[in-house]
mmCIF file of C-alpha atoms and ligand atoms in Angstrom:
data_model
loop_
_atom_site.group_PDB
_atom_site.id
_atom_site.type_symbol
_atom_site.label_atom_id
_atom_site.label_comp_id
_atom_site.label_asym_id
_atom_site.label_seq_id
_atom_site.Cartn_x
_atom_site.Cartn_y
_atom_site.Cartn_z
ATOM 1 C CA MET A 1 0.002 -0.015 -0.007
ATOM 2 C CA GLY A 2 1.264 3.459 -0.878
ATOM 3 C CA ARG A 3 0.744 6.760 0.842
ATOM 4 C CA ILE A 4 -2.811 7.874 1.506
ATOM 5 C CA TYR A 5 -4.239 11.388 1.622
ATOM 6 C CA ASN A 6 -3.832 12.308 5.297
ATOM 7 C CA PHE A 7 -6.233 15.028 6.495
ATOM 8 C CA SER A 8 -5.093 14.794 10.121
ATOM 9 C CA ALA A 9 -5.122 18.016 12.165
ATOM 10 C CA GLY A 10 -1.833 16.969 13.733
ATOM 11 C CA PRO A 11 0.548 15.368 13.743
ATOM 12 C CA ALA A 12 -0.061 15.951 10.094
ATOM 13 C CA VAL A 13 1.092 15.335 6.528
ATOM 14 C CA LEU A 14 4.680 16.312 5.679
ATOM 15 C CA PRO A 15 6.071 16.856 2.181
ATOM 16 C CA GLU A 16 7.006 13.559 0.579
ATOM 17 C CA GLU A 17 10.286 15.027 -0.681
ATOM 18 C CA VAL A 18 11.292 15.814 2.920
ATOM 19 C CA LEU A 19 10.509 12.300 4.095
ATOM 20 C CA GLN A 20 12.463 10.810 1.172
ATOM 21 C CA GLU A 21 15.481 12.963 1.900
ATOM 22 C CA ALA A 22 15.347 12.108 5.579
ATOM 23 C CA ALA A 23 15.116 8.411 4.653
ATOM 24 C CA ALA A 24 18.119 8.667 2.378
ATOM 25 C CA GLU A 25 20.162 10.358 5.122
ATOM 26 C CA MET A 26 18.973 8.066 7.912
ATOM 27 C CA LEU A 27 21.922 5.699 8.203
ATOM 28 C CA ASP A 28 24.662 8.068 7.142
ATOM 29 C CA TYR A 29 24.079 11.769 7.320
ATOM 30 C CA ARG A 30 26.231 13.310 4.554
ATOM 31 C CA GLY A 31 29.261 11.118 5.189
ATOM 32 C CA CYS A 32 29.180 11.366 9.030
ATOM 33 C CA GLY A 33 28.627 7.603 9.287
ATOM 34 C CA MET A 34 25.733 8.116 11.658
ATOM 35 C CA SER A 35 22.184 9.433 11.674
ATOM 36 C CA VAL A 36 21.200 12.911 12.929
ATOM 37 C CA MET A 37 19.567 11.144 15.849
ATOM 38 C CA GLU A 38 22.833 9.774 16.966
ATOM 39 C CA MET A 39 25.111 12.795 16.843
ATOM 40 C CA SER A 40 26.048 15.297 19.539
ATOM 41 C CA HIS A 41 23.939 18.384 19.493
ATOM 42 C CA ARG A 42 27.219 20.283 20.133
ATOM 43 C CA SER A 43 28.954 18.846 17.052
ATOM 44 C CA LYS A 44 29.890 21.084 14.163
ATOM 45 C CA THR A 45 27.525 19.129 11.950
ATOM 46 C CA TYR A 46 24.537 19.621 14.196
ATOM 47 C CA ILE A 47 25.292 23.287 14.840
ATOM 48 C CA GLU A 48 25.212 23.773 11.124
ATOM 49 C CA ILE A 49 21.813 22.013 10.935
ATOM 50 C CA ILE A 50 20.165 24.146 13.595
ATOM 51 C CA GLU A 51 21.777 27.400 12.373
ATOM 52 C CA THR A 52 20.711 26.710 8.809
ATOM 53 C CA ALA A 53 17.171 25.958 10.004
ATOM 54 C CA GLU A 54 17.017 29.262 11.840
ATOM 55 C CA ALA A 55 18.478 31.212 8.927
ATOM 56 C CA ASP A 56 15.985 29.685 6.515
ATOM 57 C CA LEU A 57 13.065 30.414 8.836
ATOM 58 C CA ARG A 58 14.236 33.982 9.232
ATOM 59 C CA GLU A 59 14.438 34.366 5.449
ATOM 60 C CA LEU A 60 10.991 32.790 4.857
ATOM 61 C CA ILE A 61 9.137 35.039 7.302
ATOM 62 C CA GLY A 62 11.453 38.049 7.046
ATOM 63 C CA ILE A 63 12.323 38.112 10.741
ATOM 64 C CA PRO A 64 14.220 41.233 11.695
ATOM 65 C CA GLU A 65 17.378 41.212 13.840
ATOM 66 C CA ASN A 66 15.490 42.319 16.954
ATOM 67 C CA TYR A 67 13.528 39.076 17.159
ATOM 68 C CA LYS A 68 14.899 35.828 18.539
ATOM 69 C CA VAL A 69 13.986 32.445 17.172
ATOM 70 C CA LEU A 70 13.852 29.677 19.842
ATOM 71 C CA PHE A 71 13.475 25.953 19.095
ATOM 72 C CA LEU A 72 11.943 24.531 22.271
ATOM 73 C CA GLN A 73 10.357 21.434 23.705
ATOM 74 C CA GLY A 74 7.099 20.808 25.530
ATOM 75 C CA GLY A 75 4.807 21.557 22.614
ATOM 76 C CA ALA A 76 2.641 24.600 22.274
ATOM 77 C CA SER A 77 0.936 23.676 25.562
ATOM 78 C CA GLN A 78 4.095 24.407 27.590
ATOM 79 C CA GLN A 79 4.167 27.921 26.115
ATOM 80 C CA PHE A 80 0.741 28.423 27.687
ATOM 81 C CA ALA A 81 2.680 28.633 30.946
ATOM 82 C CA ALA A 82 5.903 30.169 29.629
ATOM 83 C CA VAL A 83 4.039 33.143 28.176
ATOM 84 C CA PRO A 84 2.679 34.416 31.543
ATOM 85 C CA MET A 85 5.860 33.403 33.375
ATOM 86 C CA ASN A 86 7.953 35.539 31.110
ATOM 87 C CA LEU A 87 5.580 38.402 30.372
ATOM 88 C CA MET A 88 3.245 38.995 33.317
ATOM 89 C CA LYS A 89 5.067 41.835 35.016
ATOM 90 C CA ASN A 90 1.798 43.411 36.229
ATOM 91 C CA ARG A 91 0.173 39.975 36.607
ATOM 92 C CA VAL A 92 -2.602 41.035 34.222
ATOM 93 C CA ALA A 93 -3.225 39.704 30.738
ATOM 94 C CA ASP A 94 -6.177 39.875 28.290
ATOM 95 C CA TYR A 95 -7.210 36.708 26.457
ATOM 96 C CA ILE A 96 -9.449 36.437 23.442
ATOM 97 C CA VAL A 97 -11.092 33.027 23.808
ATOM 98 C CA THR A 98 -11.884 31.622 20.365
ATOM 99 C CA GLY A 99 -11.557 27.911 20.980
ATOM 100 C CA ALA A 100 -10.285 25.052 23.121
ATOM 101 C CA TRP A 101 -6.603 25.942 22.723
ATOM 102 C CA ALA A 102 -7.177 29.616 23.527
ATOM 103 C CA LYS A 103 -9.214 28.524 26.541
ATOM 104 C CA LYS A 104 -6.474 26.204 27.793
ATOM 105 C CA ALA A 105 -3.979 29.023 27.482
ATOM 106 C CA TYR A 106 -6.302 31.330 29.340
ATOM 107 C CA LYS A 107 -6.848 28.859 32.129
ATOM 108 C CA GLU A 108 -3.102 28.251 32.398
ATOM 109 C CA ALA A 109 -2.473 32.009 32.704
ATOM 110 C CA GLN A 110 -4.925 32.134 35.589
ATOM 111 C CA LEU A 111 -2.432 30.091 37.601
ATOM 112 C CA PHE A 112 -0.064 33.054 37.478
ATOM 113 C CA GLY A 113 -2.174 36.168 37.616
ATOM 114 C CA ASP A 114 -5.328 37.978 36.617
ATOM 115 C CA ALA A 115 -6.050 36.562 33.142
ATOM 116 C CA ARG A 116 -9.138 38.219 31.731
ATOM 117 C CA ALA A 117 -11.311 36.909 28.934
ATOM 118 C CA ILE A 118 -12.019 40.142 27.124
ATOM 119 C CA ALA A 119 -13.865 38.466 24.228
ATOM 120 C CA SER A 120 -15.151 34.972 23.484
ATOM 121 C CA SER A 121 -17.076 33.102 20.811
ATOM 122 C CA GLU A 122 -18.038 30.239 23.081
ATOM 123 C CA ASP A 123 -21.726 31.315 22.898
ATOM 124 C CA GLU A 124 -21.840 29.844 19.350
ATOM 125 C CA THR A 125 -19.492 26.899 19.865
ATOM 126 C CA PHE A 126 -16.536 28.943 18.610
ATOM 127 C CA THR A 127 -17.844 29.091 15.038
ATOM 128 C CA TYR A 128 -16.806 32.696 14.544
ATOM 129 C CA ILE A 129 -14.159 35.246 15.549
ATOM 130 C CA PRO A 130 -15.466 38.102 17.663
ATOM 131 C CA ASP A 131 -15.083 41.701 16.551
ATOM 132 C CA CYS A 132 -11.776 42.728 18.060
ATOM 133 C CA SER A 133 -11.464 46.207 16.570
ATOM 134 C CA ASP A 134 -12.351 48.084 19.814
ATOM 135 C CA LEU A 135 -12.152 45.759 22.812
ATOM 136 C CA ALA A 136 -11.931 46.940 26.424
ATOM 137 C CA ILE A 137 -8.193 46.227 26.697
ATOM 138 C CA SER A 138 -7.038 46.396 30.337
ATOM 139 C CA ASP A 139 -4.910 49.453 31.042
ATOM 140 C CA ASP A 140 -2.390 47.380 32.953
ATOM 141 C CA ALA A 141 -2.453 44.298 30.684
ATOM 142 C CA ASP A 142 1.025 42.906 30.093
ATOM 143 C CA TYR A 143 -0.142 41.477 26.775
ATOM 144 C CA VAL A 144 -3.133 40.478 24.660
ATOM 145 C CA TYR A 145 -3.331 36.835 23.735
ATOM 146 C CA ILE A 146 -4.899 35.103 20.671
ATOM 147 C CA CYS A 147 -4.913 31.695 19.095
ATOM 148 C CA GLU A 148 -4.745 32.880 15.506
ATOM 149 C CA ASN A 149 -6.022 29.799 13.786
ATOM 150 C CA ASN A 150 -8.418 27.594 15.715
ATOM 151 C CA THR A 151 -7.506 24.080 14.725
ATOM 152 C CA ILE A 152 -10.554 22.352 16.156
ATOM 153 C CA TYR A 153 -13.273 24.816 15.003
ATOM 154 C CA GLY A 154 -11.718 25.974 11.731
ATOM 155 C CA THR A 155 -11.728 29.684 12.356
ATOM 156 C CA LYS A 156 -8.952 32.198 11.724
ATOM 157 C CA PHE A 157 -8.509 35.860 12.582
ATOM 158 C CA ALA A 158 -8.864 37.663 9.281
ATOM 159 C CA GLU A 159 -7.648 40.815 11.077
ATOM 160 C CA LEU A 160 -5.390 40.915 14.054
ATOM 161 C CA PRO A 161 -7.071 42.464 17.123
ATOM 162 C CA ASN A 162 -6.565 46.087 17.955
ATOM 163 C CA THR A 163 -4.471 45.687 21.106
ATOM 164 C CA LYS A 164 -4.334 49.459 21.725
ATOM 165 C CA GLY A 165 -0.575 49.403 22.004
ATOM 166 C CA LYS A 166 -0.307 46.255 24.109
ATOM 167 C CA ILE A 167 1.981 43.418 23.069
ATOM 168 C CA LEU A 168 0.279 40.807 20.940
ATOM 169 C CA VAL A 169 1.052 37.139 21.746
ATOM 170 C CA ALA A 170 -0.215 34.587 19.204
ATOM 171 C CA ASP A 171 -0.370 30.831 19.115
ATOM 172 C CA VAL A 172 0.008 30.098 15.412
ATOM 173 C CA SER A 173 0.457 26.299 15.673
ATOM 174 C CA SER A 174 -1.965 25.501 12.880
ATOM 175 C CA CYS A 175 -1.255 28.363 10.492
ATOM 176 C CA PHE A 176 2.528 28.694 10.858
ATOM 177 C CA LEU A 177 4.128 29.442 7.475
ATOM 178 C CA SER A 178 0.767 29.042 5.662
ATOM 179 C CA GLU A 179 0.912 32.559 4.202
ATOM 180 C CA PRO A 180 3.001 35.746 4.429
ATOM 181 C CA VAL A 181 2.991 37.372 7.827
ATOM 182 C CA ASP A 182 4.229 40.668 9.303
ATOM 183 C CA ILE A 183 6.100 39.525 12.398
ATOM 184 C CA THR A 184 6.604 43.103 13.592
ATOM 185 C CA ARG A 185 2.938 43.219 14.569
ATOM 186 C CA TYR A 186 3.564 40.548 17.227
ATOM 187 C CA GLY A 187 5.562 40.560 20.426
ATOM 188 C CA VAL A 188 5.513 36.783 20.530
ATOM 189 C CA MET A 189 4.516 34.272 17.899
ATOM 190 C CA TYR A 190 4.816 30.604 18.679
ATOM 191 C CA GLY A 191 3.588 27.272 17.446
ATOM 192 C CA GLY A 192 3.961 23.563 17.803
ATOM 193 C CA ALA A 193 5.660 22.046 14.823
ATOM 194 C CA GLN A 194 3.410 19.048 14.238
ATOM 195 C CA LYS A 195 0.666 20.865 12.321
ATOM 196 C CA ASN A 196 2.450 22.588 9.497
ATOM 197 C CA ILE A 197 6.142 22.395 10.052
ATOM 198 C CA GLY A 198 7.549 19.089 11.250
ATOM 199 C CA PRO A 199 7.356 16.373 13.914
ATOM 200 C CA ALA A 200 5.782 16.714 17.319
ATOM 201 C CA GLY A 201 8.121 17.612 20.105
ATOM 202 C CA VAL A 202 9.327 20.929 18.699
ATOM 203 C CA VAL A 203 7.783 24.292 19.421
ATOM 204 C CA ILE A 204 9.132 27.412 17.752
ATOM 205 C CA SER A 205 8.875 30.759 19.511
ATOM 206 C CA ILE A 206 9.702 33.975 17.754
ATOM 207 C CA ILE A 207 10.084 36.669 20.362
ATOM 208 C CA ARG A 208 10.894 40.346 20.258
ATOM 209 C CA GLU A 209 14.231 40.854 21.944
ATOM 210 C CA ASP A 210 13.118 43.362 24.562
ATOM 211 C CA LEU A 211 10.556 40.852 25.899
ATOM 212 C CA ILE A 212 13.306 38.406 26.773
ATOM 213 C CA THR A 213 14.550 39.450 30.176
ATOM 214 C CA ASP A 214 15.600 38.208 33.602
ATOM 215 C CA GLU A 215 12.477 39.784 35.012
ATOM 216 C CA VAL A 216 10.287 36.702 35.078
ATOM 217 C CA LEU A 217 7.791 35.532 37.670
ATOM 218 C CA PRO A 218 9.355 34.133 40.833
ATOM 219 C CA GLY A 219 9.626 30.375 40.596
ATOM 220 C CA THR A 220 9.901 30.301 36.866
ATOM 221 C CA PRO A 221 11.855 27.120 36.003
ATOM 222 C CA THR A 222 15.190 27.728 34.280
ATOM 223 C CA MET A 223 14.021 25.794 31.261
ATOM 224 C CA LEU A 224 10.901 27.883 30.784
ATOM 225 C CA LYS A 225 12.737 31.221 31.012
ATOM 226 C CA TRP A 226 13.108 32.446 27.465
ATOM 227 C CA LYS A 227 16.337 34.204 28.369
ATOM 228 C CA THR A 228 17.981 30.891 29.240
ATOM 229 C CA GLN A 229 17.063 29.530 25.823
ATOM 230 C CA ALA A 230 17.944 32.686 23.935
ATOM 231 C CA ASP A 231 21.359 33.123 25.586
ATOM 232 C CA GLU A 232 22.196 29.480 24.722
ATOM 233 C CA LYS A 233 20.759 29.669 21.173
ATOM 234 C CA SER A 234 18.257 26.897 21.973
ATOM 235 C CA LEU A 235 21.078 24.654 23.159
ATOM 236 C CA TYR A 236 20.847 25.128 26.917
ATOM 237 C CA ASN A 237 20.158 21.418 27.134
ATOM 238 C CA THR A 238 19.734 18.739 24.448
ATOM 239 C CA PRO A 239 17.147 20.130 22.049
ATOM 240 C CA PRO A 240 14.630 17.995 20.135
ATOM 241 C CA ALA A 241 17.461 17.575 17.657
ATOM 242 C CA TYR A 242 15.996 15.254 15.087
ATOM 243 C CA GLY A 243 12.706 17.178 14.967
ATOM 244 C CA ILE A 244 14.575 20.420 14.383
ATOM 245 C CA TYR A 245 16.440 18.751 11.513
ATOM 246 C CA ILE A 246 13.140 17.806 9.850
ATOM 247 C CA CYS A 247 11.785 21.320 10.443
ATOM 248 C CA GLY A 248 14.884 22.623 8.649
ATOM 249 C CA LYS A 249 14.116 20.393 5.657
ATOM 250 C CA VAL A 250 10.543 21.683 5.566
ATOM 251 C CA PHE A 251 11.848 25.300 5.532
ATOM 252 C CA LYS A 252 14.065 24.409 2.547
ATOM 253 C CA TRP A 253 11.085 22.756 0.839
ATOM 254 C CA ILE A 254 8.935 25.860 1.321
ATOM 255 C CA LYS A 255 11.743 28.013 -0.040
ATOM 256 C CA ASP A 256 12.068 25.708 -3.056
ATOM 257 C CA GLN A 257 8.298 26.017 -3.658
ATOM 258 C CA GLY A 258 8.676 29.818 -3.790
ATOM 259 C CA GLY A 259 8.224 30.884 -0.175
ATOM 260 C CA LEU A 260 5.194 32.099 1.784
ATOM 261 C CA GLU A 261 3.617 34.019 -1.053
ATOM 262 C CA VAL A 262 3.324 30.815 -3.067
ATOM 263 C CA MET A 263 2.198 28.833 -0.056
ATOM 264 C CA GLY A 264 -0.533 31.387 0.676
ATOM 265 C CA LYS A 265 -1.751 31.356 -2.867
ATOM 266 C CA ARG A 266 -1.856 27.559 -3.054
ATOM 267 C CA ASN A 267 -3.550 27.325 0.322
ATOM 268 C CA GLU A 268 -6.210 29.754 -0.817
ATOM 269 C CA GLU A 269 -6.812 27.711 -3.953
ATOM 270 C CA LYS A 270 -7.030 24.435 -2.055
ATOM 271 C CA ALA A 271 -9.406 25.826 0.568
ATOM 272 C CA ALA A 272 -11.579 27.434 -2.118
ATOM 273 C CA LEU A 273 -12.041 24.030 -3.783
ATOM 274 C CA LEU A 274 -13.503 22.659 -0.610
ATOM 275 C CA TYR A 275 -15.472 25.741 0.511
ATOM 276 C CA ASP A 276 -16.975 26.276 -2.904
ATOM 277 C CA PHE A 277 -18.151 22.699 -2.927
ATOM 278 C CA LEU A 278 -19.592 22.985 0.563
ATOM 279 C CA ASP A 279 -21.443 26.223 -0.345
ATOM 280 C CA GLN A 280 -23.328 24.565 -3.220
ATOM 281 C CA SER A 281 -23.770 21.103 -1.632
ATOM 282 C CA ALA A 282 -27.270 19.873 -0.765
ATOM 283 C CA LEU A 283 -25.841 17.423 1.737
ATOM 284 C CA PHE A 284 -22.657 18.852 3.312
ATOM 285 C CA LYS A 285 -22.317 22.223 4.947
ATOM 286 C CA GLY A 286 -19.466 24.189 6.491
ATOM 287 C CA THR A 287 -19.867 25.089 10.187
ATOM 288 C CA VAL A 288 -17.955 28.380 10.311
ATOM 289 C CA ARG A 289 -19.081 31.938 9.580
ATOM 290 C CA VAL A 290 -17.857 32.650 6.039
ATOM 291 C CA GLN A 291 -15.584 35.591 6.793
ATOM 292 C CA ASP A 292 -13.806 33.699 9.595
ATOM 293 C CA ARG A 293 -12.980 30.541 7.724
ATOM 294 C CA SER A 294 -9.570 28.978 8.141
ATOM 295 C CA LEU A 295 -7.467 28.036 5.145
ATOM 296 C CA MET A 296 -5.983 25.145 7.081
ATOM 297 C CA ASN A 297 -8.761 23.354 8.910
ATOM 298 C CA VAL A 298 -12.147 22.925 7.287
ATOM 299 C CA PRO A 299 -14.929 21.474 9.453
ATOM 300 C CA PHE A 300 -18.190 20.300 7.851
ATOM 301 C CA VAL A 301 -21.238 18.261 8.658
ATOM 302 C CA THR A 302 -24.184 16.498 6.983
ATOM 303 C CA GLY A 303 -26.434 17.287 9.925
ATOM 304 C CA ASN A 304 -26.918 13.594 10.578
ATOM 305 C CA PRO A 305 -24.301 12.007 12.908
ATOM 306 C CA ASP A 306 -24.941 8.513 11.466
ATOM 307 C CA LEU A 307 -24.353 9.742 7.958
ATOM 308 C CA ASP A 308 -21.202 11.588 9.145
ATOM 309 C CA ALA A 309 -19.876 8.356 10.541
ATOM 310 C CA GLN A 310 -20.707 6.539 7.362
ATOM 311 C CA PHE A 311 -18.936 9.224 5.337
ATOM 312 C CA VAL A 312 -15.794 9.012 7.488
ATOM 313 C CA ALA A 313 -15.735 5.237 7.167
ATOM 314 C CA GLU A 314 -16.252 5.194 3.400
ATOM 315 C CA ALA A 315 -13.734 7.990 2.926
ATOM 316 C CA LYS A 316 -11.146 6.014 4.931
ATOM 317 C CA ALA A 317 -11.747 2.931 2.772
ATOM 318 C CA ALA A 318 -11.151 5.086 -0.300
ATOM 319 C CA GLY A 319 -7.823 6.390 0.984
ATOM 320 C CA PHE A 320 -8.829 9.662 2.684
ATOM 321 C CA GLU A 321 -7.649 9.360 6.291
ATOM 322 C CA ASN A 322 -8.379 11.302 9.448
ATOM 323 C CA LEU A 323 -11.491 13.170 8.336
ATOM 324 C CA LYS A 324 -13.331 12.628 11.614
ATOM 325 C CA GLY A 325 -13.987 15.928 13.398
ATOM 326 C CA HIS A 326 -12.455 16.623 16.778
ATOM 327 C CA ARG A 327 -14.050 14.507 19.530
ATOM 328 C CA SER A 328 -15.487 17.656 21.122
ATOM 329 C CA VAL A 329 -17.429 18.820 18.006
ATOM 330 C CA GLY A 330 -18.158 15.744 15.880
ATOM 331 C CA GLY A 331 -18.826 15.863 12.149
ATOM 332 C CA MET A 332 -15.844 16.016 9.795
ATOM 333 C CA ARG A 333 -12.798 18.157 9.492
ATOM 334 C CA ALA A 334 -10.314 18.240 6.622
ATOM 335 C CA SER A 335 -6.970 19.714 7.610
ATOM 336 C CA ILE A 336 -5.273 20.827 4.457
ATOM 337 C CA TYR A 337 -1.867 22.127 5.539
ATOM 338 C CA ASN A 338 0.969 23.187 3.257
ATOM 339 C CA ALA A 339 2.012 19.635 2.466
ATOM 340 C CA MET A 340 -1.512 18.496 1.375
ATOM 341 C CA PRO A 341 -1.294 18.428 -2.442
ATOM 342 C CA HIS A 342 -3.942 20.236 -4.502
ATOM 343 C CA ALA A 343 -4.850 16.809 -6.003
ATOM 344 C CA GLY A 344 -5.689 15.507 -2.536
ATOM 345 C CA VAL A 345 -8.341 18.163 -2.009
ATOM 346 C CA GLU A 346 -9.593 17.777 -5.564
ATOM 347 C CA LYS A 347 -10.083 14.048 -5.089
ATOM 348 C CA LEU A 348 -11.730 14.565 -1.726
ATOM 349 C CA VAL A 349 -14.253 16.939 -3.319
ATOM 350 C CA GLU A 350 -14.930 14.386 -6.064
ATOM 351 C CA PHE A 351 -15.496 11.727 -3.430
ATOM 352 C CA MET A 352 -17.853 13.976 -1.486
ATOM 353 C CA ALA A 353 -19.815 14.698 -4.627
ATOM 354 C CA LYS A 354 -20.244 10.981 -5.291
ATOM 355 C CA PHE A 355 -21.234 10.366 -1.697
ATOM 356 C CA GLU A 356 -23.787 13.133 -1.975
ATOM 357 C CA GLN A 357 -25.311 11.614 -5.139
ATOM 358 C CA VAL A 358 -25.878 8.316 -3.361
ATOM 359 C CA ASN A 359 -26.979 9.624 0.047
ATOM 360 C CA LYS A 360 -28.822 12.872 -0.410
HETATM 361 C C1 PLP B 1 -2.287 21.381 18.471
HETATM 362 C C2 PLP B 1 -2.365 22.715 19.042
HETATM 363 C C3 PLP B 1 -1.843 22.985 20.312
HETATM 364 C C4 PLP B 1 -1.240 21.938 21.176
HETATM 365 O O1 PLP B 1 0.006 21.569 20.743
HETATM 366 P P1 PLP B 1 0.890 20.606 21.612
HETATM 367 O O2 PLP B 1 2.215 20.679 20.842
HETATM 368 O O3 PLP B 1 0.273 19.243 21.594
HETATM 369 O O4 PLP B 1 1.037 21.134 22.990
HETATM 370 C C5 PLP B 1 -1.933 24.286 20.776
HETATM 371 N N1 PLP B 1 -2.502 25.238 20.008
HETATM 372 C C6 PLP B 1 -2.997 24.995 18.786
HETATM 373 C C7 PLP B 1 -3.559 26.111 17.984
HETATM 374 C C8 PLP B 1 -2.958 23.722 18.282
HETATM 375 O O5 PLP B 1 -3.436 23.454 17.041
#
């Protein structure tokens, strides 16, 4: 059996070229006589791998000198704690709660200070992004927090919130490198790798230099202090070395494809295939308010849970994997990250049309 079309929300599909290259280098990385998994993270060879990965990421996004790039462990979820520990000088932060991940981050911040939910879309099961153009931002807020793309519900901020001068912190796990981005609008942007960038176990944090200080909350573990990691160039301890190597390959792959402009255009085209189909379908319908739709995660339903289950099962048998919606929302969800080929979405839409013919 060959490779299937994998619509998993994460860990998710990676570019086939990247996997092939990694396979070819598995036993003997470029004449070293060992795999990247087996080498010292302090070796010249590994330093070159991590430095090249950082340089390529900087080039892709256009990260200015006054931002640090950290390759960390603990997933996005550990940054839920690291963010308040490193930034809550006044012990106040404003959270925009647009889904399960934003809510987890908000709850975590409450362990450390006065985290305030200044907007939420929970009243409609997170199917939209609230208007964030004129929120009541707390005067003493240390930062304003968003989850920019809501993986489970399939919403994305079309506009960043007006933070009224406060630092913006964004979890971009499921939209990282999916389109061009102006990093200077963010104080901190971070994301787990396993959605759009690489293997689980790596989280990348891009942080404005002046926010990396010794002035952290009392009791902050050494490992969670961004300054520790920045001073040691992500090599304070053994980093998730193999994962970073794969991330580096994905960065090269995106550069070869033409960078974030090309990614963004392709992602728009892929998403349009699916949304256009949903909008005219008599059986399937999208669950998200149109202007808030994500390009990466596309949830949809038939309205009948039994039919949803039948669809997921038949799709799986036809080679379309992981289309079941998140356990908290049901229905279906197609995650169509950078590495999902256009043909994968095209074939999924054909399959849905056939299913509709038979079952409407
Ligand atoms: C998957 C995901 C997380 C959790 O990532 P972990 O690496 O498992 O901690 C957090 N935020 C968003 C937006 C996600 O999609």
